[in-house]
mmCIF file with all atom_site columns, C-alpha atoms in Angstrom:
data_model
loop_
_atom_site.group_PDB
_atom_site.id
_atom_site.type_symbol
_atom_site.label_atom_id
_atom_site.label_alt_id
_atom_site.label_comp_id
_atom_site.label_asym_id
_atom_site.label_entity_id
_atom_site.label_seq_id
_atom_site.pdbx_PDB_ins_code
_atom_site.Cartn_x
_atom_site.Cartn_y
_atom_site.Cartn_z
_atom_site.occupancy
_atom_site.B_iso_or_equiv
_atom_site.pdbx_formal_charge
_atom_site.auth_seq_id
_atom_site.auth_comp_id
_atom_site.auth_asym_id
_atom_site.auth_atom_id
_atom_site.pdbx_PDB_model_num
ATOM 1   C CA . MET A 1 1   ? 174.951 114.994 129.380 1.00 49.00 ? 21  MET A CA 1
ATOM 2   C CA . LYS A 1 2   ? 172.545 115.836 126.746 1.00 62.00 ? 22  LYS A CA 1
ATOM 3   C CA . ARG A 1 3   ? 169.538 113.911 126.191 1.00 63.00 ? 23  ARG A CA 1
ATOM 4   C CA . ARG A 1 4   ? 169.842 112.349 122.429 1.00 69.00 ? 24  ARG A CA 1
ATOM 5   C CA . TYR A 1 5   ? 166.618 111.194 120.996 1.00 70.00 ? 25  TYR A CA 1
ATOM 6   C CA . LEU A 1 6   ? 166.050 108.666 118.305 1.00 77.00 ? 26  LEU A CA 1
ATOM 7   C CA . ASN A 1 7   ? 163.152 109.622 116.250 1.00 79.00 ? 27  ASN A CA 1
ATOM 8   C CA . ILE A 1 8   ? 161.453 106.169 114.505 1.00 85.00 ? 28  ILE A CA 1
ATOM 9   C CA . GLU A 1 9   ? 158.442 106.774 112.426 1.00 86.00 ? 29  GLU A CA 1
ATOM 10  C CA . ILE A 1 10  ? 157.419 103.696 112.114 1.00 91.00 ? 30  ILE A CA 1
ATOM 11  C CA . GLY A 1 11  ? 155.576 102.854 109.208 1.00 93.00 ? 31  GLY A CA 1
ATOM 12  C CA . PRO A 1 12  ? 158.983 104.234 107.044 1.00 89.00 ? 32  PRO A CA 1
ATOM 13  C CA . TYR A 1 13  ? 161.239 101.651 109.337 1.00 91.00 ? 33  TYR A CA 1
ATOM 14  C CA . LEU A 1 14  ? 158.520 99.004  109.140 1.00 93.00 ? 34  LEU A CA 1
ATOM 15  C CA . ARG A 1 15  ? 158.925 99.281  104.717 1.00 94.00 ? 35  ARG A CA 1
ATOM 16  C CA . ASP A 1 16  ? 162.460 100.100 104.930 1.00 92.00 ? 36  ASP A CA 1
ATOM 17  C CA . THR A 1 17  ? 163.695 97.469  107.179 1.00 95.00 ? 37  THR A CA 1
ATOM 18  C CA . GLN A 1 18  ? 160.987 94.045  106.261 1.00 95.00 ? 38  GLN A CA 1
ATOM 19  C CA . LYS A 1 19  ? 163.878 91.926  104.677 1.00 96.00 ? 39  LYS A CA 1
ATOM 20  C CA . LEU A 1 20  ? 166.116 92.173  107.742 1.00 97.00 ? 40  LEU A CA 1
ATOM 21  C CA . SER A 1 21  ? 165.950 89.107  110.110 1.00 97.00 ? 41  SER A CA 1
ATOM 22  C CA . ALA A 1 22  ? 165.514 90.334  114.007 1.00 97.00 ? 42  ALA A CA 1
ATOM 23  C CA . MET A 1 23  ? 168.814 90.451  114.044 1.00 97.00 ? 43  MET A CA 1
ATOM 24  C CA . GLN A 1 24  ? 169.901 92.717  111.298 1.00 98.00 ? 44  GLN A CA 1
ATOM 25  C CA . SER A 1 25  ? 166.918 94.739  112.967 1.00 97.00 ? 45  SER A CA 1
ATOM 26  C CA . GLY A 1 26  ? 168.615 94.662  116.042 1.00 97.00 ? 46  GLY A CA 1
ATOM 27  C CA . ALA A 1 27  ? 171.703 95.718  115.061 1.00 98.00 ? 47  ALA A CA 1
ATOM 28  C CA . TYR A 1 28  ? 170.741 98.481  112.754 1.00 97.00 ? 48  TYR A CA 1
ATOM 29  C CA . LEU A 1 29  ? 169.007 99.941  116.356 1.00 95.00 ? 49  LEU A CA 1
ATOM 30  C CA . HIS A 1 30  ? 172.052 99.917  118.026 1.00 97.00 ? 50  HIS A CA 1
ATOM 31  C CA . LEU A 1 31  ? 173.867 101.253 115.216 1.00 97.00 ? 51  LEU A CA 1
ATOM 32  C CA . LEU A 1 32  ? 171.410 104.251 114.871 1.00 94.00 ? 52  LEU A CA 1
ATOM 33  C CA . MET A 1 33  ? 171.290 104.870 118.785 1.00 93.00 ? 53  MET A CA 1
ATOM 34  C CA . HIS A 1 34  ? 174.994 105.296 119.187 1.00 94.00 ? 54  HIS A CA 1
ATOM 35  C CA . TYR A 1 35  ? 174.640 107.334 116.008 1.00 92.00 ? 55  TYR A CA 1
ATOM 36  C CA . ALA A 1 36  ? 171.832 109.201 117.737 1.00 87.00 ? 56  ALA A CA 1
ATOM 37  C CA . VAL A 1 37  ? 174.300 109.532 120.931 1.00 88.00 ? 57  VAL A CA 1
ATOM 38  C CA . HIS A 1 38  ? 178.203 110.133 119.367 1.00 89.00 ? 58  HIS A CA 1
ATOM 39  C CA . GLY A 1 39  ? 177.235 111.725 115.737 1.00 87.00 ? 59  GLY A CA 1
ATOM 40  C CA . GLU A 1 40  ? 179.005 108.658 114.150 1.00 92.00 ? 60  GLU A CA 1
ATOM 41  C CA . LEU A 1 41  ? 180.089 105.924 114.231 1.00 96.00 ? 61  LEU A CA 1
ATOM 42  C CA . PRO A 1 42  ? 183.443 104.380 114.435 1.00 97.00 ? 62  PRO A CA 1
ATOM 43  C CA . HIS A 1 43  ? 183.182 102.815 110.953 1.00 95.00 ? 63  HIS A CA 1
ATOM 44  C CA . GLU A 1 44  ? 187.050 101.871 110.138 1.00 96.00 ? 64  GLU A CA 1
ATOM 45  C CA . ASP A 1 45  ? 186.907 100.009 112.988 1.00 97.00 ? 65  ASP A CA 1
ATOM 46  C CA . ASP A 1 46  ? 185.343 96.979  112.861 1.00 95.00 ? 66  ASP A CA 1
ATOM 47  C CA . ALA A 1 47  ? 185.287 95.495  116.100 1.00 97.00 ? 67  ALA A CA 1
ATOM 48  C CA . ALA A 1 48  ? 183.883 98.441  117.812 1.00 98.00 ? 68  ALA A CA 1
ATOM 49  C CA . MET A 1 49  ? 181.504 98.637  115.250 1.00 98.00 ? 69  MET A CA 1
ATOM 50  C CA . ARG A 1 50  ? 180.628 94.905  116.108 1.00 97.00 ? 70  ARG A CA 1
ATOM 51  C CA . MET A 1 51  ? 180.484 95.688  119.249 1.00 98.00 ? 71  MET A CA 1
ATOM 52  C CA . ILE A 1 52  ? 177.835 98.745  119.229 1.00 98.00 ? 72  ILE A CA 1
ATOM 53  C CA . ALA A 1 53  ? 175.857 96.073  116.762 1.00 98.00 ? 73  ALA A CA 1
ATOM 54  C CA . ARG A 1 54  ? 176.221 93.344  119.389 1.00 98.00 ? 74  ARG A CA 1
ATOM 55  C CA . LEU A 1 55  ? 177.179 91.172  116.973 1.00 98.00 ? 75  LEU A CA 1
ATOM 56  C CA . ASP A 1 56  ? 180.101 88.665  117.634 1.00 97.00 ? 76  ASP A CA 1
ATOM 57  C CA . PRO A 1 57  ? 182.750 88.429  114.242 1.00 97.00 ? 77  PRO A CA 1
ATOM 58  C CA . GLN A 1 58  ? 181.099 86.038  112.151 1.00 98.00 ? 78  GLN A CA 1
ATOM 59  C CA . GLN A 1 59  ? 177.625 87.604  112.322 1.00 97.00 ? 79  GLN A CA 1
ATOM 60  C CA . TRP A 1 60  ? 178.897 91.131  111.685 1.00 98.00 ? 80  TRP A CA 1
ATOM 61  C CA . ARG A 1 61  ? 180.839 89.741  108.514 1.00 97.00 ? 81  ARG A CA 1
ATOM 62  C CA . ARG A 1 62  ? 177.971 88.212  107.381 1.00 97.00 ? 82  ARG A CA 1
ATOM 63  C CA . THR A 1 63  ? 175.777 91.316  108.539 1.00 97.00 ? 83  THR A CA 1
ATOM 64  C CA . LYS A 1 64  ? 177.787 94.566  107.901 1.00 97.00 ? 84  LYS A CA 1
ATOM 65  C CA . PRO A 1 65  ? 176.625 94.339  103.844 1.00 97.00 ? 85  PRO A CA 1
ATOM 66  C CA . VAL A 1 66  ? 173.225 94.300  104.804 1.00 97.00 ? 86  VAL A CA 1
ATOM 67  C CA . LEU A 1 67  ? 173.341 97.392  107.030 1.00 97.00 ? 87  LEU A CA 1
ATOM 68  C CA . ALA A 1 68  ? 175.993 99.431  104.522 1.00 97.00 ? 88  ALA A CA 1
ATOM 69  C CA . ARG A 1 69  ? 172.877 99.919  103.093 1.00 96.00 ? 89  ARG A CA 1
ATOM 70  C CA . PHE A 1 70  ? 171.465 102.358 105.693 1.00 95.00 ? 90  PHE A CA 1
ATOM 71  C CA . PHE A 1 71  ? 174.528 104.350 105.076 1.00 95.00 ? 91  PHE A CA 1
ATOM 72  C CA . ASP A 1 72  ? 176.221 106.056 103.079 1.00 94.00 ? 92  ASP A CA 1
ATOM 73  C CA . ALA A 1 73  ? 180.351 105.253 102.654 1.00 93.00 ? 93  ALA A CA 1
ATOM 74  C CA . HIS A 1 74  ? 181.169 106.819 105.603 1.00 94.00 ? 94  HIS A CA 1
ATOM 75  C CA . TRP A 1 75  ? 178.047 105.402 107.567 1.00 95.00 ? 95  TRP A CA 1
ATOM 76  C CA . ARG A 1 76  ? 176.708 108.420 108.181 1.00 94.00 ? 96  ARG A CA 1
ATOM 77  C CA . ASN A 1 77  ? 172.434 108.794 108.235 1.00 91.00 ? 97  ASN A CA 1
ATOM 78  C CA . PRO A 1 78  ? 170.973 112.007 106.190 1.00 88.00 ? 98  PRO A CA 1
ATOM 79  C CA . ARG A 1 79  ? 167.827 111.040 108.125 1.00 85.00 ? 99  ARG A CA 1
ATOM 80  C CA . ALA A 1 80  ? 169.902 110.566 111.524 1.00 85.00 ? 100 ALA A CA 1
ATOM 81  C CA . ASP A 1 81  ? 171.599 113.744 110.622 1.00 86.00 ? 101 ASP A CA 1
ATOM 82  C CA . ARG A 1 82  ? 168.453 115.605 109.868 1.00 86.00 ? 102 ARG A CA 1
ATOM 83  C CA . ASP A 1 83  ? 167.082 114.735 113.213 1.00 82.00 ? 103 ASP A CA 1
ATOM 84  C CA . ARG A 1 84  ? 169.759 115.671 114.948 1.00 79.00 ? 104 ARG A CA 1
ATOM 85  C CA . MET A 1 85  ? 170.069 118.760 113.410 1.00 79.00 ? 105 MET A CA 1
ATOM 86  C CA . LYS A 1 86  ? 166.443 119.602 114.696 1.00 80.00 ? 106 LYS A CA 1
ATOM 87  C CA . GLN A 1 87  ? 166.809 118.959 118.033 1.00 75.00 ? 107 GLN A CA 1
ATOM 88  C CA . GLU A 1 88  ? 169.733 121.131 118.443 1.00 75.00 ? 108 GLU A CA 1
ATOM 89  C CA . ARG A 1 89  ? 167.644 124.299 117.038 1.00 80.00 ? 109 ARG A CA 1
ATOM 90  C CA . ILE A 1 90  ? 165.161 122.767 119.139 1.00 78.00 ? 110 ILE A CA 1
ATOM 91  C CA . ALA A 1 91  ? 167.485 123.592 122.177 1.00 70.00 ? 111 ALA A CA 1
ATOM 92  C CA . VAL A 1 92  ? 168.617 126.263 120.961 1.00 82.00 ? 112 VAL A CA 1
ATOM 93  C CA . LEU A 1 93  ? 165.656 128.102 120.695 1.00 85.00 ? 113 LEU A CA 1
ATOM 94  C CA . ARG A 1 94  ? 164.578 126.696 123.656 1.00 82.00 ? 114 ARG A CA 1
ATOM 95  C CA . ALA A 1 95  ? 167.716 128.130 125.769 1.00 81.00 ? 115 ALA A CA 1
ATOM 96  C CA . LEU A 1 96  ? 167.016 131.163 124.656 1.00 84.00 ? 116 LEU A CA 1
ATOM 97  C CA . ALA A 1 97  ? 163.576 131.239 125.213 1.00 83.00 ? 117 ALA A CA 1
ATOM 98  C CA . GLY A 1 98  ? 164.358 130.385 128.928 1.00 81.00 ? 118 GLY A CA 1
ATOM 99  C CA . GLN A 1 99  ? 166.569 133.172 129.042 1.00 79.00 ? 119 GLN A CA 1
ATOM 100 C CA . ALA A 1 100 ? 164.070 135.753 127.653 1.00 77.00 ? 120 ALA A CA 1
ATOM 101 C CA . GLY A 1 101 ? 161.586 134.257 130.369 1.00 71.00 ? 121 GLY A CA 1
ATOM 102 C CA . GLY A 1 102 ? 164.313 134.697 132.913 1.00 65.00 ? 122 GLY A CA 1
ATOM 103 C CA . ARG A 1 103 ? 165.099 138.075 132.668 1.00 65.00 ? 123 ARG A CA 1
ATOM 104 C CA . SER A 1 104 ? 160.924 139.334 132.143 1.00 63.00 ? 124 SER A CA 1
ATOM 105 C CA . SER A 1 105 ? 160.574 137.539 135.336 1.00 62.00 ? 125 SER A CA 1
ATOM 106 C CA . GLY A 1 106 ? 163.992 139.167 137.151 1.00 63.00 ? 126 GLY A CA 1
ATOM 107 C CA . MET A 1 107 ? 162.295 142.382 135.779 1.00 62.00 ? 127 MET A CA 1
ATOM 108 C CA . SER A 1 108 ? 158.785 142.122 137.408 1.00 66.00 ? 128 SER A CA 1
ATOM 109 C CA . ARG A 1 109 ? 160.577 141.052 140.753 1.00 66.00 ? 129 ARG A CA 1
ATOM 110 C CA . ARG A 1 110 ? 162.546 143.989 140.618 1.00 67.00 ? 130 ARG A CA 1
ATOM 111 C CA . ALA A 1 111 ? 159.804 146.100 139.515 1.00 66.00 ? 131 ALA A CA 1
ATOM 112 C CA . ARG A 1 112 ? 157.784 144.945 142.910 1.00 68.00 ? 132 ARG A CA 1
ATOM 113 C CA . SER A 1 113 ? 160.719 145.452 145.324 1.00 70.00 ? 133 SER A CA 1
ATOM 114 C CA . ARG A 1 114 ? 160.761 149.307 144.151 1.00 71.00 ? 134 ARG A CA 1
ATOM 115 C CA . LEU A 1 115 ? 156.940 149.630 144.627 1.00 70.00 ? 135 LEU A CA 1
ATOM 116 C CA . GLY A 1 116 ? 157.399 147.539 147.872 1.00 66.00 ? 136 GLY A CA 1
ATOM 117 C CA . ASP A 1 117 ? 154.966 145.135 146.804 1.00 59.00 ? 137 ASP A CA 1
ATOM 118 C CA . ASN A 1 118 ? 157.449 141.817 147.612 1.00 54.00 ? 138 ASN A CA 1
#
């Protein structure tokens, strides 16, 4: 399983969520973490969404409209999408660098073995 990270800039997070209760903020964080790992939320399944948010049905009914403001109509989060794309680019670049390093290292070993320096 790939590691997924949720990049939370504390200042903007606190500014954007200052009017949320502790329960609402926790629910939002759980939704963001699920979104970061899976790339989407099951927005058409209220039961699944409330389970991800770790809220009971009554809490979810009251909290859903508040949390919806942090997502678009399909429960996508543009900031999390940008972070995810950045993470994927970094992973590809690291993989390419690792492959290039492996080829370079292999060529060096072969050259040394030809010279008898093994």
